[in-house]
Short mmCIF file of N, CA and C in Angstrom, two decimals:
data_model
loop_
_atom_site.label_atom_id
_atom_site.label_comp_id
_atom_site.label_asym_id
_atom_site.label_seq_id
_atom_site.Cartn_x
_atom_site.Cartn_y
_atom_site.Cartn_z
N UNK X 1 0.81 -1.18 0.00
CA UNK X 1 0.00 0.00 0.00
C UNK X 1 0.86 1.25 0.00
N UNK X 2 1.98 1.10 0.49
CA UNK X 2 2.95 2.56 0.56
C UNK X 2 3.19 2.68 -0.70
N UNK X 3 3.42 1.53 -2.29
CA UNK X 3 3.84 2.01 -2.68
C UNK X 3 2.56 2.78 -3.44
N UNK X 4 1.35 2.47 -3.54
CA UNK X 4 0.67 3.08 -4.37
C UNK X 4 0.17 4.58 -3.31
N UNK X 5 0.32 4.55 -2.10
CA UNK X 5 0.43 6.16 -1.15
C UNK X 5 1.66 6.94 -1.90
N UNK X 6 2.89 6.28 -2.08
CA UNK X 6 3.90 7.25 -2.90
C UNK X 6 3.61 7.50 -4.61
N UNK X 7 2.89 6.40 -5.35
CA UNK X 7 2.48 7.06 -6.91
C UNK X 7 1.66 7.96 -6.83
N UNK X 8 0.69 8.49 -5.42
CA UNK X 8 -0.05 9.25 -5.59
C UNK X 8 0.24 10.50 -5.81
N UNK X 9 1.40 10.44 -4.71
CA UNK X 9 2.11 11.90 -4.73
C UNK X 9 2.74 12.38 -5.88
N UNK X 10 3.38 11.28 -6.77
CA UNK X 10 4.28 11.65 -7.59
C UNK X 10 3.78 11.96 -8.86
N UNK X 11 2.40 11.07 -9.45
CA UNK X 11 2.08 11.15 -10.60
C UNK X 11 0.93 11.79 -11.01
N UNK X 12 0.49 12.14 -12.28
CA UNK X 12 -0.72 12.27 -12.80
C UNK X 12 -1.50 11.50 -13.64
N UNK X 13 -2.83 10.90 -13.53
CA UNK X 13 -3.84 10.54 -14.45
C UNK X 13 -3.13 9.31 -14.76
N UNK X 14 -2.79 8.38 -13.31
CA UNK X 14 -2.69 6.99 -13.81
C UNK X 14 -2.99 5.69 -13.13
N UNK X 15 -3.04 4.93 -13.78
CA UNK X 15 -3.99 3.71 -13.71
C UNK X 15 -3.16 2.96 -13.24
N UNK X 16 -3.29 1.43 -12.08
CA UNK X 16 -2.47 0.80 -11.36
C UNK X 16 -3.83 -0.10 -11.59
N UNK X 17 -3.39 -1.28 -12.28
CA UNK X 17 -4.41 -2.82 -12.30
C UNK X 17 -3.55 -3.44 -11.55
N UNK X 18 -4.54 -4.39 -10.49
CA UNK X 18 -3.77 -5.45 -9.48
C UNK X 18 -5.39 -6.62 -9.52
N UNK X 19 -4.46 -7.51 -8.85
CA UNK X 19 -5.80 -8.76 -8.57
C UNK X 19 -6.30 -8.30 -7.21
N UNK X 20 -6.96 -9.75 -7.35
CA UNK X 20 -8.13 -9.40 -6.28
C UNK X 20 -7.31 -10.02 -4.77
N UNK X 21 -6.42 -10.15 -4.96
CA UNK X 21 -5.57 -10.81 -3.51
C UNK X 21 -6.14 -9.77 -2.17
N UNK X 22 -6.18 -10.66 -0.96
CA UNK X 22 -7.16 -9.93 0.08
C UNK X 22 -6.26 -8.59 0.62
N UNK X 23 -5.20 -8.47 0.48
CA UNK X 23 -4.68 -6.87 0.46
C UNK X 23 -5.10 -6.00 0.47
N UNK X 24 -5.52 -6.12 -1.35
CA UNK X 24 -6.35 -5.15 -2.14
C UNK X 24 -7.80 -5.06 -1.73
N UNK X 25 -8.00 -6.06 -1.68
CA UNK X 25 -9.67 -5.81 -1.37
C UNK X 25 -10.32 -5.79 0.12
N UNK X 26 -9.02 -5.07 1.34
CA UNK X 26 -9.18 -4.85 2.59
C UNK X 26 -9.75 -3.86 2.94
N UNK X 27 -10.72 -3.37 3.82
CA UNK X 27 -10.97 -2.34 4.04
C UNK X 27 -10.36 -1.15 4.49
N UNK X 28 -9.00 -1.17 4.81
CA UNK X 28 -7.69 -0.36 4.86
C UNK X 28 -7.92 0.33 3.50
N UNK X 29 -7.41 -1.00 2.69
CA UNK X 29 -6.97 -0.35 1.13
C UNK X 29 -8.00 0.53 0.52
N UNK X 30 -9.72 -0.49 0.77
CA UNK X 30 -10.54 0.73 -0.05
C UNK X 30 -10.85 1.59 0.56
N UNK X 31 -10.32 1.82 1.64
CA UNK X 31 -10.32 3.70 2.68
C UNK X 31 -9.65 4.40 1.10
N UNK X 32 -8.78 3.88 1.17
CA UNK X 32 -7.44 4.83 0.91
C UNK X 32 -8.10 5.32 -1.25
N UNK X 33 -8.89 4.31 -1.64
CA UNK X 33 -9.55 4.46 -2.81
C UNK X 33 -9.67 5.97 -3.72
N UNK X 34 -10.43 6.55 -2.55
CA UNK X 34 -10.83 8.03 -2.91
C UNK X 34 -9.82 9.24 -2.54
N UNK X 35 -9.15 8.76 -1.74
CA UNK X 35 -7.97 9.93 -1.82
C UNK X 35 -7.02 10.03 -3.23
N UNK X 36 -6.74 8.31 -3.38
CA UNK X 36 -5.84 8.17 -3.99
C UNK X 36 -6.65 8.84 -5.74
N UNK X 37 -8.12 8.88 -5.76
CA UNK X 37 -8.32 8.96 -6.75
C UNK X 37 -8.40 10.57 -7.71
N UNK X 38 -8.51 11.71 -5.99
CA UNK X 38 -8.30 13.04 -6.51
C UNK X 38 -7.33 13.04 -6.80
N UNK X 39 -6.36 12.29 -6.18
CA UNK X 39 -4.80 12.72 -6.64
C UNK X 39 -4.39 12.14 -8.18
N UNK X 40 -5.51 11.48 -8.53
CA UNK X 40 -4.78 11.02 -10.30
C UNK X 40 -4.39 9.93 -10.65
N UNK X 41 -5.03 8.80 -9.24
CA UNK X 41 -4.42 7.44 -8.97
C UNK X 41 -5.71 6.64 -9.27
N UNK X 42 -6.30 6.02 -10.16
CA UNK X 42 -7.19 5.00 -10.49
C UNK X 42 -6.63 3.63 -10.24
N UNK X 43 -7.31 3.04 -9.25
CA UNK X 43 -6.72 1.16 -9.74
C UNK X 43 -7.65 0.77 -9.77
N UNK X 44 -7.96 -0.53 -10.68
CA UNK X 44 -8.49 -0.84 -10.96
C UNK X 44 -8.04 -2.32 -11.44
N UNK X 45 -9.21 -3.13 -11.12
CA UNK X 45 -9.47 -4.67 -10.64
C UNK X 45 -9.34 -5.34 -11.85
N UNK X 46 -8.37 -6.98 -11.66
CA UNK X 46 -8.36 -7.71 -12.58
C UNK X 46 -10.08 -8.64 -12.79
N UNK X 47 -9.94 -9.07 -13.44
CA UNK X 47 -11.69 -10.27 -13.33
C UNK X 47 -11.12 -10.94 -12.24
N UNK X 48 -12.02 -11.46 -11.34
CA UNK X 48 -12.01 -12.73 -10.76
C UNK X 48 -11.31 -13.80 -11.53
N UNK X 49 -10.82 -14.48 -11.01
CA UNK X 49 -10.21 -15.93 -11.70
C UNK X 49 -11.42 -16.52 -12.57
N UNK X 50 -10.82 -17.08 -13.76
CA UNK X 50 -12.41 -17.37 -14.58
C UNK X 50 -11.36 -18.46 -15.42
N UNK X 51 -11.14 -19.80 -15.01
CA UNK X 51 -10.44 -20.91 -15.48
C UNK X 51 -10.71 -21.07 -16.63
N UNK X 52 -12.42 -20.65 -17.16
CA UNK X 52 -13.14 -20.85 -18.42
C UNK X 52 -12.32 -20.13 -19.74
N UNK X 53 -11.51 -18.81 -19.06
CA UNK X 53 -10.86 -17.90 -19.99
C UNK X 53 -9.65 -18.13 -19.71
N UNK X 54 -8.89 -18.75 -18.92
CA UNK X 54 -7.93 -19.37 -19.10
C UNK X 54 -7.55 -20.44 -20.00
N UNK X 55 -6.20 -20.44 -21.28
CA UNK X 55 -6.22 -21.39 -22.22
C UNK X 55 -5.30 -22.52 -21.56
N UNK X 56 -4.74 -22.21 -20.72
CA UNK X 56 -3.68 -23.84 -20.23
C UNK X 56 -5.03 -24.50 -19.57
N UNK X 57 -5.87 -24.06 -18.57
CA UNK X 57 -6.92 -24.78 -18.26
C UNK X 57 -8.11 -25.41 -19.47
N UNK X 58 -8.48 -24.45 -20.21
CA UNK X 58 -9.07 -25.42 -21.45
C UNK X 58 -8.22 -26.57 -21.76
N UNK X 59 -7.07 -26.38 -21.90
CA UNK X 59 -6.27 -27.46 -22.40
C UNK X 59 -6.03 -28.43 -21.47
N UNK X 60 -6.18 -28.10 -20.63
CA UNK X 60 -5.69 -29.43 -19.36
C UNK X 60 -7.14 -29.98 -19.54
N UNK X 61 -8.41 -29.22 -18.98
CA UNK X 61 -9.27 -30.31 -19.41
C UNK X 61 -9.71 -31.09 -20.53
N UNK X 62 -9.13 -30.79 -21.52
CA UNK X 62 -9.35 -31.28 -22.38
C UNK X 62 -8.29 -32.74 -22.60
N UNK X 63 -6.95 -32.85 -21.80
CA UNK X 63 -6.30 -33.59 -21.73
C UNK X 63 -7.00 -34.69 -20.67
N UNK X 64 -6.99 -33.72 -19.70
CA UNK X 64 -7.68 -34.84 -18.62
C UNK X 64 -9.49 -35.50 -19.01
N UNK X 65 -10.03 -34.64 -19.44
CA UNK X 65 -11.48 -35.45 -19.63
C UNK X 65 -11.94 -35.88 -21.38
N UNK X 66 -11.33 -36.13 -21.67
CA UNK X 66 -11.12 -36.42 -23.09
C UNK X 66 -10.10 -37.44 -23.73
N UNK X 67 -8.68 -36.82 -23.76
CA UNK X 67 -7.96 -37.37 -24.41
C UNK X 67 -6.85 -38.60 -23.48
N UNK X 68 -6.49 -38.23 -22.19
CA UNK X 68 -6.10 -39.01 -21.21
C UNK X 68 -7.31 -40.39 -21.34
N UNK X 69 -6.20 -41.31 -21.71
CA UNK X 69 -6.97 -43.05 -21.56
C UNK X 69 -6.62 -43.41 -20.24
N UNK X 70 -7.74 -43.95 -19.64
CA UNK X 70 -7.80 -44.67 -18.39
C UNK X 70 -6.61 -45.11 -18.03
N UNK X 71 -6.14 -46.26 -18.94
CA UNK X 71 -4.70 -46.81 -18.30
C UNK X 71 -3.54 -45.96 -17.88
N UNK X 72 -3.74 -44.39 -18.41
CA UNK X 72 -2.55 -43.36 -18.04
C UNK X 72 -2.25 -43.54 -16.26
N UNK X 73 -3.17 -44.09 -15.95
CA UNK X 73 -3.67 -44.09 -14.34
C UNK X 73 -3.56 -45.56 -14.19
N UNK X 74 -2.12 -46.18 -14.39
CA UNK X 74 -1.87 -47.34 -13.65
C UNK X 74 -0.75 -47.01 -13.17
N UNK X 75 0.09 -46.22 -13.25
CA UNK X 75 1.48 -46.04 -12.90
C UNK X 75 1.87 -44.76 -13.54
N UNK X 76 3.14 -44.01 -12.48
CA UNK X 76 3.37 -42.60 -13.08
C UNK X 76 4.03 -42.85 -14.37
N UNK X 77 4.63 -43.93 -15.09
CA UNK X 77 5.34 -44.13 -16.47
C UNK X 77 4.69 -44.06 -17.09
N UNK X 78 3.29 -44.40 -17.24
CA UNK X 78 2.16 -44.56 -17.86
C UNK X 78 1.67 -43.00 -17.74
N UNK X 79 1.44 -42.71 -17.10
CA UNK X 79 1.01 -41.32 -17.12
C UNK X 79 1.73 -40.52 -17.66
N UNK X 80 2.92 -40.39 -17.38
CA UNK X 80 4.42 -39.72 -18.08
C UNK X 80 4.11 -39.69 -19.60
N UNK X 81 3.83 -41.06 -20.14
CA UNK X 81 3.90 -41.35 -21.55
C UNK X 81 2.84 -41.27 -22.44
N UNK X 82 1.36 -40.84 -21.44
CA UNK X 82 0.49 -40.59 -22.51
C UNK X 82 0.55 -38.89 -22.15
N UNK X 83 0.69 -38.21 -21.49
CA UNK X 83 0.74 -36.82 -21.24
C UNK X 83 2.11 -36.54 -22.20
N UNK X 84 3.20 -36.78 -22.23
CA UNK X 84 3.87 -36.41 -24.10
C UNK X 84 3.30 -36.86 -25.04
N UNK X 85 2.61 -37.98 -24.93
CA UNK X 85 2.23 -38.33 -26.23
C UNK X 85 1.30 -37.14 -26.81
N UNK X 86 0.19 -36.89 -25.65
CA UNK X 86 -0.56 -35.86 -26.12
C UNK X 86 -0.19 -34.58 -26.59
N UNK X 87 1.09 -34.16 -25.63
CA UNK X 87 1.40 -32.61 -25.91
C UNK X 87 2.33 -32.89 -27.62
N UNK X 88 3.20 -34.02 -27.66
CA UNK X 88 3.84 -33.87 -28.53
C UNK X 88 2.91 -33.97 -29.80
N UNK X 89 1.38 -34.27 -30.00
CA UNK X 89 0.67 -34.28 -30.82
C UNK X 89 -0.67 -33.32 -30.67
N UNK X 90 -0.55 -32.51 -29.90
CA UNK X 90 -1.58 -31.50 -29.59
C UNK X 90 -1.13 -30.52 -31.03
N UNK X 91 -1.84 -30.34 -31.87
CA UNK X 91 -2.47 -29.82 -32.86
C UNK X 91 -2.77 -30.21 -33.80
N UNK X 92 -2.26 -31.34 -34.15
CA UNK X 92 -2.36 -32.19 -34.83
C UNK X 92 -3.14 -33.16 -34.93
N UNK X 93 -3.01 -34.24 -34.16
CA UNK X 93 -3.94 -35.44 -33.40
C UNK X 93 -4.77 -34.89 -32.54
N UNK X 94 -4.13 -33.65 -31.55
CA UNK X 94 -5.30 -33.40 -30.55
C UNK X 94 -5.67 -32.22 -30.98
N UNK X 95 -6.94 -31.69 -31.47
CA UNK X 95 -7.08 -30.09 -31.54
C UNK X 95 -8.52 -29.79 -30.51
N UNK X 96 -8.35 -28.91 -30.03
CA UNK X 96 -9.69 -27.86 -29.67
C UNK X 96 -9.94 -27.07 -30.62
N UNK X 97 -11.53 -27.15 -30.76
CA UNK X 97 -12.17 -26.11 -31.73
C UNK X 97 -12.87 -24.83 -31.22
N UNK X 98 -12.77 -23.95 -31.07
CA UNK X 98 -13.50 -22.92 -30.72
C UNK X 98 -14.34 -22.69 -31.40
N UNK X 99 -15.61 -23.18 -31.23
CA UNK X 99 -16.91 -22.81 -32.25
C UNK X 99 -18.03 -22.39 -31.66
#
């Protein structure tokens, strides 16, 4: 929080995006909201976590509920060897369609 108390002082007409970590969203911090905002200091909030718009998570589920065969889950070698198999053929053999 000090450091965005010291951009206040220093700058004009600027924007500071952070997540939603409980810091930020303490009632300390949103005291400090409206001071910081005559002075020229806007922050402003990432989305909530949204896994749905995350692409390594599309892709993991799509590894795990799809393309991962049962037997990957007899042993970690087995698992080891269908998880390259997949990545080393993910666009090819494996695609997601966005439609």
């Amino acid at each position: 929080m000090r450091v965005l108390r010291n951009l206040a002082k220093c700058l004009k007409k600027t924007v500071v995006v952070i997540d939603n970590a409980s810091v930020h969203t303490s009632e300390e911090f949103k005291e400090g909201l409206p001071r910081w905002k005559k002075k020229g200091l806007m922050v402003k909030y990432l989305s909530p976590y949204a896994p749905e718009l995350n692409l390594i998570e599309i892709l993991w589920r799509h590894i795990k509920y799809t393309w991962l065969p049962f037997s990957a889950y007899q042993c970690l070698n087995a698992l080891r060897d269908a998880l390259e198999n997949i990545l080393k053929n993910f666009g090819s053999k494996y695609q997601i369609t966005f439609a």
